[in-house]
Amino acid sequence: MPQNHWEDYADKALQDLALTRVEGRAVLEASADQTLGLVAAAYRVRQRYFGRRIRLNYLLNAKSGLCPEDCHYCSQSKSSTAPIDKYPWLSVEETLKMADRAVATHAGRFCMVASGRGPSDRELGHVVECVKAVRERHPRLEICCCLGLLSDGQADALKDVGVFAVNHNLNTSERFYGDICQTHTYADRVGTVQKVKQAGLSACSGALVGMGETLDDILDLGFALREIGVESLPVNFLMPIPGTPLENMGLESRVPGSNDARPETRDARPVVLTPTRCLNILCFFRFLNPRASLRISGGREIHLRSLQTLGLYIANSIFIGDYLTTKGQPAEADLAMIRDMGFEIERDGVPSPASRVPGVGPIVELKTRDARLETRDRL
C-alpha cells in the first residue's frame, strides 16, 4: 500500500467519512515497514481533535471477583481460577481514598468498576452514595461507572447523581461473541450502551483484541462502534492471565514477524498481536472514530512494549496505575513517557506539563487488595 493512501484515509476521517471495509482491512494488514507512515497519518486526525493532550484515567476495582458471568478473558469470572482478591463493595471512605489517589496521579477521569452481571437496586444505591461523596470532594473529576448490564432506569439514576460516563465494552464482533461468553449476548451489551446514550450519559465502549478473533471481527466491531457513536473508545489487548480459559492465548505473538500471514489463509486465521499490529489496530479505530477519545487500555505494556510512545500519536488517553486485577506500569513511568514526548496532561479541562519523574520498565503481575491503598505512586 503506497504511503500516500494513509494520508487519503486521514483526509476521509477529517471529513467524517467512514473508511470502506477494504480500506479498513488495508490498515489492519499494513506491514511493519509502513508503520511510521500510517501512524503519521493517524496523528493528523488525533491532532485535529485533541492536539497534544493526553487524558489520564484511573481505575478503581470497587467490587472484585465472585462474578456469575463466564467471560473467558476475565480473571473475576466464574470460569476463572486465578488467585485474585475477592471482596464486596468498597466503602464510601475507601472509594474517597482512591479518588484522592486519582487526583494525585493527574487523572482527569475516575473509573469505578464492579464485577457482576449488573447492579441490584441496593448496589446501585451504594454506588450513588460513593459518587455523591467523590463529587463533593473533587467536583471537577469526571466519574465513569462500569457496572455490567444495566436495567431500565439505572443509567438515569447515575446521570442524576453526576456520573459523566458509563463504560460497557462490546469487546468483539457479534459473530465471535459466543466464543468468549455464553452467559450473556452481544445484543445484551449493545442494549446497555443504548440505555447509556438514551440517558444522556457519555457512552464509553470499545474493544478487546487478541482473544482468537479474525481481522473480519475487528472490522465488524469498528464499524459497529462508529454506528453507535461512542464518545470514548478504549482498546484493550488481551492479557492472558493464568487461571482463565484464555491463559495460553497469544503466546505466538512474541515471535518476530508472526503477523505476516499468507494471503490465502489470512481471513480465517486469528489475529496475532505484535507491537506494529497493535499500532495498526489503533490507527483503524482512530480513522473510523476520529472524534472519539481513543484510549490505550489494558495490555499496552505487554503488547506495545517499546512502541508505547508511538501509540500516543494515535490515541489521546491511557489508564494510569494498576488495572482491575493486574499491575500496570508505574505512574512515574507513564508521566515520564508523556513528558519525554512533549505532550501535555489534560486535567480539569486544562493541559499541564507532566511531572519530571524517572522512567521504570513494565511489569505484569497480580496485585493484592492491600496494594490498592499503598502509596506507590510518588509524584
Coordinates of C-alpha atoms in Angstrom, one line a residue:
M1 CA 0.0 0.0 0.0
P2 CA 1.6 3.3 -1.0
Q3 CA 2.2 5.7 1.8
N4 CA 0.0 8.4 0.3
H5 CA -3.0 6.2 0.7
W6 CA -2.7 6.6 4.5
E7 CA -3.0 10.3 4.0
D8 CA -6.1 9.8 1.9
Y9 CA -7.6 7.8 4.8
A10 CA -6.7 10.7 7.2
D11 CA -8.4 13.1 4.8
K12 CA -11.6 11.0 4.9
A13 CA -11.6 10.8 8.7
L14 CA -11.2 14.6 8.9
Q15 CA -14.3 14.9 6.7
D16 CA -16.2 12.5 9.0
L17 CA -16.3 10.0 6.2
A18 CA -16.0 6.3 7.0
L19 CA -13.4 4.1 5.5
T20 CA -14.6 1.3 3.3
R21 CA -14.2 -2.2 4.5
V22 CA -11.4 -2.7 2.0
E23 CA -9.6 0.4 3.3
G24 CA -10.1 -0.8 6.9
R25 CA -8.5 -4.1 6.1
A26 CA -5.6 -2.4 4.4
V27 CA -4.9 -0.5 7.7
L28 CA -5.1 -3.7 9.8
E29 CA -2.8 -5.6 7.4
A30 CA -0.2 -2.9 6.9
S31 CA 3.3 -4.3 7.1
A32 CA 5.8 -3.2 9.7
D33 CA 7.8 -1.1 7.2
Q34 CA 4.6 1.0 6.7
T35 CA 4.1 1.7 10.4
L36 CA 5.6 5.2 10.6
G37 CA 3.6 6.5 7.6
L38 CA 0.4 5.0 9.0
V39 CA 1.0 6.5 12.4
A40 CA 1.8 9.9 11.0
A41 CA -1.5 9.9 9.1
A42 CA -3.4 8.9 12.2
Y43 CA -1.7 11.6 14.1
R44 CA -3.1 14.2 11.8
V45 CA -6.6 13.1 12.9
R46 CA -5.7 12.9 16.6
Q47 CA -4.1 16.4 16.4
R48 CA -7.1 18.0 14.9
Y49 CA -9.4 17.0 17.7
F50 CA -7.1 16.5 20.7
G51 CA -3.9 18.5 19.9
R52 CA -1.0 17.2 22.0
R53 CA -3.2 16.5 25.1
I54 CA -3.2 13.2 27.0
R55 CA -6.2 12.3 29.2
L56 CA -5.3 10.1 32.2
N57 CA -7.9 7.7 33.6
Y58 CA -7.7 6.0 37.0
L59 CA -9.3 2.6 37.6
L60 CA -11.0 1.6 40.9
N61 CA -11.9 -2.1 41.3
A62 CA -14.9 -1.3 43.6
K63 CA -16.1 -4.9 43.8
S64 CA -13.8 -7.8 42.9
G65 CA -14.4 -11.4 41.9
L66 CA -17.4 -13.7 42.5
C67 CA -18.9 -12.9 39.1
P68 CA -21.6 -15.2 37.8
E69 CA -20.7 -14.5 34.2
D70 CA -18.3 -16.7 32.2
C71 CA -16.3 -14.2 30.1
H72 CA -13.3 -16.3 29.1
Y73 CA -10.8 -13.4 29.3
C74 CA -11.7 -12.2 32.8
S75 CA -9.9 -13.2 36.0
Q76 CA -13.1 -12.4 38.0
S77 CA -15.5 -14.6 36.1
K78 CA -16.9 -17.9 37.4
S79 CA -14.7 -19.8 34.9
S80 CA -11.5 -18.4 36.3
T81 CA -9.3 -20.0 38.9
A82 CA -6.8 -17.0 39.0
P83 CA -5.7 -16.3 42.6
I84 CA -7.1 -12.8 42.7
D85 CA -8.5 -10.9 45.7
K86 CA -12.3 -11.2 46.1
Y87 CA -14.2 -8.7 48.1
P88 CA -17.6 -7.0 48.2
W89 CA -18.2 -3.3 47.6
L90 CA -15.7 -0.9 48.9
S91 CA -17.0 1.6 51.5
V92 CA -17.5 5.3 50.7
E93 CA -14.4 6.1 52.7
E94 CA -12.2 3.6 50.7
T95 CA -13.6 5.0 47.5
L96 CA -12.7 8.5 48.5
K97 CA -9.2 7.4 49.3
M98 CA -8.8 6.1 45.8
A99 CA -10.4 9.2 44.3
D100 CA -7.7 11.2 46.1
R101 CA -5.1 8.9 44.5
A102 CA -6.6 9.5 41.1
V103 CA -6.3 13.3 41.5
A104 CA -2.7 12.9 42.9
T105 CA -1.7 11.0 39.8
H106 CA -3.1 13.7 37.5
A107 CA -6.1 11.7 36.3
G108 CA -9.0 13.6 34.8
R109 CA -11.4 10.6 35.0
F110 CA -12.1 8.2 37.8
C111 CA -13.4 4.9 36.6
M112 CA -15.5 2.9 39.2
V113 CA -15.7 -0.7 38.1
A114 CA -17.6 -3.6 39.7
S115 CA -17.7 -7.3 38.9
G116 CA -21.1 -9.0 38.4
R117 CA -23.8 -9.3 35.8
G118 CA -25.3 -6.0 36.8
P119 CA -26.1 -4.0 39.9
S120 CA -29.2 -4.6 42.1
D121 CA -31.1 -1.6 43.2
R122 CA -29.4 -1.8 46.6
E123 CA -26.0 -2.0 45.0
L124 CA -26.9 1.0 42.7
G125 CA -27.8 2.9 45.8
H126 CA -24.4 2.3 47.3
V127 CA -22.8 3.5 44.0
V128 CA -24.9 6.7 44.2
E129 CA -23.6 7.4 47.7
C130 CA -20.0 6.9 46.6
V131 CA -20.5 9.1 43.6
K132 CA -22.0 11.9 45.7
A133 CA -19.1 11.8 48.1
V134 CA -16.5 11.9 45.3
R135 CA -18.3 14.7 43.5
E136 CA -18.4 16.7 46.7
R137 CA -14.7 16.3 47.4
H138 CA -13.5 16.5 43.7
P139 CA -16.2 18.4 41.7
R140 CA -14.0 18.6 38.6
L141 CA -13.1 14.9 38.5
E142 CA -15.0 13.1 35.8
I143 CA -16.7 9.9 37.1
C144 CA -17.2 6.9 34.8
C145 CA -19.0 3.8 36.1
C146 CA -18.7 0.3 34.7
L147 CA -21.3 -1.9 36.4
G148 CA -22.2 -4.6 33.9
L149 CA -25.6 -4.8 32.3
L150 CA -27.9 -2.0 33.3
S151 CA -31.7 -2.4 34.0
D152 CA -34.2 0.2 32.9
G153 CA -33.8 3.5 34.8
Q154 CA -30.4 2.7 36.2
A155 CA -28.5 4.8 33.7
D156 CA -30.9 7.7 34.5
A157 CA -30.1 7.3 38.2
L158 CA -26.4 7.6 37.5
K159 CA -26.9 10.6 35.4
D160 CA -28.9 12.3 38.1
V161 CA -26.2 12.0 40.7
G162 CA -23.4 13.4 38.5
V163 CA -21.9 10.4 36.7
F164 CA -20.3 11.7 33.4
A165 CA -19.9 8.4 31.5
V166 CA -20.7 4.7 31.7
N167 CA -18.4 2.1 30.2
H168 CA -19.6 -1.2 28.7
N169 CA -17.3 -2.6 26.1
L170 CA -18.7 -4.6 23.1
N171 CA -15.2 -6.2 23.1
T172 CA -15.6 -8.1 19.8
S173 CA -17.9 -8.8 16.9
E174 CA -21.4 -10.2 17.2
R175 CA -20.2 -13.3 15.2
F176 CA -17.4 -14.1 17.6
Y177 CA -19.1 -13.1 20.9
G178 CA -20.5 -16.5 21.6
D179 CA -16.9 -17.9 21.5
I180 CA -15.9 -15.9 24.5
C181 CA -19.0 -15.7 26.6
Q182 CA -22.2 -17.9 27.0
T183 CA -24.0 -16.3 29.9
H184 CA -25.0 -13.1 28.1
T185 CA -25.1 -12.0 24.5
Y186 CA -23.6 -9.3 22.2
A187 CA -27.1 -7.9 22.0
D188 CA -27.2 -7.5 25.8
R189 CA -24.1 -5.4 25.7
V190 CA -25.4 -3.2 22.8
G191 CA -28.7 -2.7 24.8
T192 CA -26.8 -1.3 27.8
V193 CA -24.8 1.1 25.6
Q194 CA -28.1 2.3 24.1
K195 CA -29.5 2.8 27.6
V196 CA -26.5 4.9 28.5
K197 CA -26.9 7.1 25.4
Q198 CA -30.6 7.5 26.0
A199 CA -30.0 8.7 29.5
G200 CA -27.7 11.5 28.1
L201 CA -24.5 10.0 29.6
S202 CA -21.3 9.8 27.6
A203 CA -21.1 6.3 26.1
C204 CA -17.7 4.6 26.6
S205 CA -17.4 1.3 24.7
G206 CA -14.5 -0.4 23.0
A207 CA -12.5 -3.4 22.0
L208 CA -10.6 -6.3 23.5
V209 CA -8.4 -7.9 20.8
G210 CA -6.2 -10.9 20.9
M211 CA -8.8 -13.4 22.0
G212 CA -8.7 -15.5 18.8
E213 CA -10.8 -13.2 16.6
T214 CA -10.1 -12.6 13.0
L215 CA -9.5 -9.4 11.1
D216 CA -13.1 -9.5 10.0
D217 CA -14.2 -9.5 13.6
I218 CA -12.2 -6.4 14.3
L219 CA -13.7 -4.7 11.2
D220 CA -17.2 -5.6 12.3
L221 CA -16.6 -4.2 15.7
G222 CA -15.0 -1.0 14.4
F223 CA -18.0 -0.2 12.2
A224 CA -20.4 -1.1 14.9
L225 CA -18.8 1.3 17.4
R226 CA -18.9 4.0 14.7
E227 CA -22.6 3.4 14.1
I228 CA -23.4 3.6 17.8
G229 CA -21.4 6.8 18.1
V230 CA -19.4 6.2 21.2
E231 CA -17.6 9.2 22.7
S232 CA -14.9 7.2 24.4
L233 CA -13.3 4.2 22.9
P234 CA -10.9 2.0 25.0
V235 CA -8.8 -0.5 23.1
N236 CA -7.6 -3.4 25.3
F237 CA -5.1 -6.0 24.2
L238 CA -5.6 -9.4 25.9
M239 CA -3.5 -10.1 29.0
P240 CA -3.6 -13.9 29.2
I241 CA -4.0 -14.3 32.9
P242 CA -3.1 -17.7 34.3
G243 CA -6.3 -19.5 35.5
T244 CA -8.5 -18.0 32.8
P245 CA -9.7 -20.0 29.8
L246 CA -7.6 -17.8 27.5
E247 CA -4.4 -18.1 29.6
N248 CA -2.5 -19.7 26.7
M249 CA -3.8 -17.3 24.0
G250 CA -1.4 -15.3 22.0
L251 CA 1.9 -16.9 23.1
E252 CA 3.0 -16.9 19.4
S253 CA 2.6 -13.1 19.4
R254 CA 6.1 -12.8 20.8
V255 CA 7.6 -14.4 17.7
P256 CA 9.0 -11.6 15.4
G257 CA 7.3 -11.4 12.1
S258 CA 4.4 -13.7 13.1
N259 CA 1.9 -11.2 11.8
D260 CA 2.8 -11.9 8.2
A261 CA 0.1 -14.5 7.5
R262 CA -0.2 -16.0 4.0
P263 CA -2.8 -14.1 1.9
E264 CA -4.8 -17.2 1.3
T265 CA -5.2 -18.0 5.0
R266 CA -5.3 -14.6 6.5
D267 CA -9.1 -14.2 6.7
A268 CA -9.6 -17.4 8.7
R269 CA -6.6 -17.1 11.0
P270 CA -6.9 -15.5 14.4
V271 CA -5.2 -12.1 14.7
V272 CA -1.7 -12.3 16.1
L273 CA -0.7 -9.3 18.2
T274 CA 2.8 -7.8 17.6
P275 CA 3.7 -4.2 18.5
T276 CA 3.2 -3.0 14.9
R277 CA -0.1 -4.9 14.5
C278 CA -1.3 -3.2 17.7
L279 CA -0.5 0.2 16.2
N280 CA -2.4 -0.8 13.1
I281 CA -5.4 -1.6 15.2
L282 CA -5.3 1.7 17.0
C283 CA -5.0 3.5 13.6
F284 CA -8.1 1.7 12.3
F285 CA -10.2 2.8 15.3
R286 CA -8.8 6.3 15.0
F287 CA -9.7 6.7 11.4
L288 CA -13.2 5.2 11.9
N289 CA -13.9 7.2 15.1
P290 CA -12.0 10.5 14.6
R291 CA -13.7 12.5 17.3
A292 CA -13.8 9.7 20.0
S293 CA -11.4 9.8 22.9
L294 CA -9.3 6.8 22.0
R295 CA -7.8 5.1 25.0
I296 CA -4.9 2.6 25.0
S297 CA -6.1 0.3 27.8
G298 CA -5.2 -3.0 29.3
G299 CA -2.2 -4.9 27.8
R300 CA -0.3 -2.0 26.3
E301 CA 2.8 -2.8 28.4
I302 CA 2.8 -6.4 27.2
H303 CA 1.9 -6.0 23.5
L304 CA 3.1 -2.5 22.5
R305 CA 6.2 -2.8 24.7
S306 CA 8.8 -0.4 23.4
L307 CA 6.3 1.1 21.0
Q308 CA 4.0 2.5 23.6
T309 CA 5.1 6.0 22.8
L310 CA 4.1 5.6 19.2
G311 CA 0.7 4.6 20.4
L312 CA 0.2 8.0 21.9
Y313 CA 0.5 9.7 18.5
I314 CA -2.7 7.8 17.7
A315 CA -4.6 7.6 20.9
N316 CA -5.1 10.5 23.3
S317 CA -5.8 8.7 26.5
I318 CA -4.4 5.9 28.8
F319 CA -5.0 4.4 32.1
I320 CA -2.5 5.4 34.8
G321 CA -1.6 3.0 37.6
D322 CA -2.9 -0.5 38.0
Y323 CA -5.7 -2.3 36.2
L324 CA -8.5 -4.3 37.8
T325 CA -6.6 -7.4 39.0
T326 CA -3.1 -6.9 37.4
K327 CA -0.4 -4.4 38.0
G328 CA 0.2 -1.7 35.4
Q329 CA 3.2 0.3 34.5
P330 CA 4.2 2.6 37.4
A331 CA 2.6 6.0 37.3
E332 CA 6.1 7.6 37.3
A333 CA 7.0 5.8 34.1
D334 CA 3.8 6.9 32.4
L335 CA 4.3 10.5 33.3
A336 CA 7.9 10.4 32.2
M337 CA 6.8 8.9 28.8
I338 CA 4.3 11.7 28.3
R339 CA 6.9 14.3 29.3
D340 CA 9.6 12.9 27.1
M341 CA 7.2 13.1 24.1
G342 CA 6.5 16.8 24.8
F343 CA 2.8 16.0 25.3
E344 CA 0.6 17.7 27.9
I345 CA -1.7 16.1 30.5
E346 CA -5.3 17.2 30.4
R347 CA -6.7 17.7 33.8
D348 CA -9.8 19.7 34.7
G349 CA -10.0 20.5 31.1
V350 CA -6.7 22.4 31.2
P351 CA -3.5 21.0 29.8
S352 CA -0.4 21.0 32.1
P353 CA 3.1 19.6 31.7
A354 CA 3.9 16.2 33.1
S355 CA 5.9 16.0 36.3
R356 CA 9.6 15.2 35.9
V357 CA 9.9 11.7 37.1
P358 CA 12.2 8.8 36.2
G359 CA 11.0 6.0 34.0
V360 CA 10.6 2.4 35.1
G361 CA 10.3 -0.8 33.0
P362 CA 6.9 -2.5 32.7
I363 CA 5.9 -5.4 34.9
V364 CA 2.9 -7.6 34.9
E365 CA 1.8 -9.5 38.0
L366 CA -1.3 -10.0 40.0
K367 CA -1.9 -7.3 42.7
T368 CA -3.2 -7.8 46.2
R369 CA -6.0 -5.9 47.8
D370 CA -3.7 -4.1 50.2
A371 CA -1.7 -2.8 47.3
R372 CA -4.6 -0.6 46.3
L373 CA -4.1 1.7 49.3
E374 CA -0.3 1.7 49.3
T375 CA 1.4 4.9 48.4
R376 CA 3.3 3.6 45.4
D377 CA 2.7 6.5 43.0
R378 CA 5.1 9.0 44.5
L379 CA 4.9 12.1 42.4

